[in-house]
Amino acid sequence: MKTFLMISTVAIVGSLFGSAASAANPAVAAAPNGITLPEGYKDWRVTSVAHRTDNNTMRAIVGNDKAIEAARKGQTNPWPDGAILGKLVWKADTDPNWAPAIVPGKFVHAEFMLKDAKKHEATGGWGYARWLGEEQKPYGKDASFAQECVACHTPVKGNDYVFTRPAKLP
Amino acid sequence: MKTFLMISTVAIVGSLFGSAASAANPAVAAAPNGITLPEGYKDWRVTSVAHRTDNNTMRAIVGNDKAIEAARKGQTNPWPDGAILGKLVWKADTDPNWAPAIVPGKFVHAEFMLKDAKKHEATGGWGYARWLGEEQKPYGKDASFAQECVACHTPVKGNDYVFTRPAKLP
């Protein structure tokens, strides 16, 4: 009974205040730095695509509304607080019906950059997080994993740490 | 005055019934087969990406709501009437900050397949249209241009004439 009450209390507190993980997506654990999987990212609009030949992956670069609006207005250096960029990454595969076409194969991971100059000041104004595979396992053993992200993105510090250049559309 | 009246009449008839071109996007001319540029396609969700090494282009494959819902449910053989698939195509470029990454360069064209088994029976149940460049010039001299599309898509007739396989997401 004591166990039951404890579980009930946790459930009630959880539903009233929302835990870090449940607020965005209750089925997916938060990253070790506390960032939760952005809600609805699969419905975000696309701003670019990429084929990385060094690790054989195909990517769709998507953004939340704030990011897409900023991208279309060219207001990306710096990106506005609240902008989130997402990379959907698949292993590169060959189109079975068109041999010279490289297309998405197995899903690798979804990774995100969340802009908040103050909140994420320690990591260059961006919060980083990545979820691996179809099981969406958070990347990193502890919060220090983000230093790896920052190190890789530092060469594009002059572009507000972002590699992606929004693709041009009419 | 006669000219003025005629223009006014055309304008009124146009606004009441909608001309083929003005219904979707008044600034862009319709394709030679009467298909108009689908409204809001830049805001559609992405279902796959591709790198065609035979013509050096990068592609984002997007879909209207009907297409994305069908793709997520695996109901794509046949695709439902009303589904529209769009390909946003750019010349392949090298990322200036990550040499082994291939990214979008100059915009090439936007092309579409519109599913309506009855309306587009003569072209395999799909209506085809393409608009070239940032100036969005309709492709094709007359309605027969679509035969070129059908010929190219016929090898994937068993996949309802669609090359794109929706990319897997968790």
XYZ file of C-alpha atoms in Angstrom, chain B:
170
model
C -14.053 52.061 -72.124
C -14.752 48.843 -73.960
C -11.260 47.597 -73.037
C -11.768 48.686 -69.459
C -15.069 46.828 -69.248
C -13.550 43.732 -70.755
C -10.678 43.765 -68.274
C -13.136 44.344 -65.426
C -15.287 41.445 -66.588
C -12.273 39.177 -66.810
C -11.199 40.286 -63.361
C -14.637 39.638 -61.886
C -15.030 36.263 -63.578
C -11.506 35.436 -62.512
C -12.162 36.354 -58.913
C -15.505 34.563 -58.801
C -14.483 31.296 -60.362
C -10.730 31.409 -60.064
C -8.507 30.967 -63.071
C -6.223 27.936 -63.206
C -3.177 30.052 -62.478
C -4.554 32.476 -59.905
C -6.211 29.853 -57.696
C -2.943 28.559 -56.292
C -0.332 31.252 -56.788
C -1.198 34.311 -58.873
C 2.448 35.198 -59.490
C 3.427 31.880 -61.064
C 2.112 30.619 -64.415
C 0.434 27.210 -64.610
C 2.208 24.267 -66.229
C 1.227 23.557 -69.883
C -1.087 20.757 -68.681
C -3.001 23.221 -66.488
C -1.523 22.151 -63.151
C -0.886 25.103 -60.864
C 1.940 25.511 -58.380
C 0.697 23.854 -55.160
C 0.007 26.432 -52.494
C 2.219 26.440 -49.427
C 4.572 23.733 -50.662
C 7.524 25.435 -48.957
C 5.842 24.679 -45.633
C 5.242 20.995 -46.347
C 6.906 18.344 -44.225
C 9.859 16.352 -45.461
C 9.593 12.623 -46.146
C 13.018 11.944 -47.614
C 16.191 13.465 -49.054
C 18.398 12.442 -51.953
C 21.724 13.134 -53.611
C 21.699 12.350 -57.318
C 25.284 11.853 -58.366
C 24.297 11.497 -62.058
C 23.194 15.117 -62.377
C 24.864 16.551 -59.264
C 21.779 17.627 -57.403
C 20.553 17.572 -53.798
C 16.868 17.021 -53.116
C 14.361 17.406 -50.317
C 11.228 15.346 -50.930
C 8.238 16.972 -49.259
C 4.540 16.119 -49.179
C 1.213 17.767 -48.488
C -0.682 16.570 -45.378
C -2.409 13.768 -47.277
C 0.911 12.463 -48.593
C 2.735 12.683 -45.258
C -0.084 10.908 -43.436
C -0.115 8.150 -46.061
C 3.680 7.843 -45.892
C 3.648 7.498 -42.109
C 0.936 4.842 -42.270
C 2.724 2.986 -45.060
C -0.288 3.498 -47.332
C 1.739 4.317 -50.418
C 0.928 1.581 -52.912
C -1.236 3.102 -54.172
C -0.904 6.596 -52.690
C -4.346 8.082 -51.905
C -6.070 10.542 -54.217
C -5.186 14.066 -53.119
C -1.619 13.205 -52.131
C 0.991 15.527 -53.603
C 4.730 14.867 -53.514
C 7.181 17.690 -54.174
C 10.870 17.639 -54.936
C 12.920 20.712 -54.119
C 16.102 20.458 -56.142
C 19.430 22.280 -55.833
C 22.786 21.951 -57.535
C 25.123 19.983 -55.278
C 27.747 22.135 -53.571
C 30.548 21.521 -51.086
C 30.130 22.808 -47.546
C 32.819 25.514 -47.211
C 33.294 24.545 -43.549
C 33.163 20.764 -43.897
C 34.781 19.617 -47.134
C 33.333 16.074 -47.246
C 29.766 17.361 -46.917
C 27.609 17.861 -50.023
C 24.975 20.555 -49.514
C 22.461 22.573 -51.595
C 23.848 25.278 -53.871
C 21.910 27.130 -56.579
C 18.180 26.334 -56.702
C 17.334 24.280 -59.810
C 13.607 23.580 -59.745
C 10.564 22.414 -57.792
C 8.623 19.509 -59.273
C 5.435 17.796 -58.222
C 3.374 14.618 -58.624
C -0.350 14.996 -57.837
C -2.298 11.791 -57.289
C -5.792 11.535 -58.719
C -6.447 8.133 -60.260
C -9.382 9.314 -62.397
C -8.372 12.840 -63.303
C -4.856 11.829 -64.269
C -5.673 8.389 -65.638
C -3.920 9.146 -68.932
C -0.613 9.655 -67.087
C -0.773 6.716 -64.698
C -2.935 8.351 -62.046
C -0.474 11.171 -61.368
C -0.389 14.714 -62.692
C 3.139 16.024 -63.235
C 4.461 19.584 -63.180
C 7.763 21.370 -62.726
C 8.771 24.995 -62.280
C 12.301 26.001 -63.221
C 14.659 28.198 -61.236
C 14.018 31.046 -58.891
C 11.888 32.642 -61.647
C 9.586 29.565 -61.452
C 9.118 29.146 -65.190
C 6.758 26.259 -66.055
C 8.538 23.344 -67.690
C 7.401 22.048 -71.088
C 6.222 23.589 -74.353
C 2.815 21.916 -74.318
C 0.882 19.320 -72.334
C 2.842 16.480 -73.935
C 5.806 17.236 -71.642
C 4.206 14.912 -69.089
C 4.968 11.901 -71.299
C 8.616 12.504 -70.487
C 7.779 12.258 -66.763
C 5.708 9.110 -67.252
C 8.458 7.427 -69.280
C 11.018 8.089 -66.564
C 8.689 6.895 -63.772
C 7.437 3.772 -65.569
C 10.260 1.542 -64.224
C 8.724 2.106 -60.740
C 5.148 1.448 -61.890
C 5.025 -1.367 -59.303
C 5.621 1.273 -56.616
C 2.717 3.430 -57.908
C 5.209 5.293 -60.153
C 7.038 6.785 -57.157
C 10.812 6.542 -56.675
C 10.824 7.995 -53.151
C 10.670 5.592 -50.248
C 9.630 7.575 -47.151
C 12.620 7.721 -44.793
C 12.198 5.902 -41.480
C 11.839 7.901 -38.284
C 11.416 6.645 -34.714
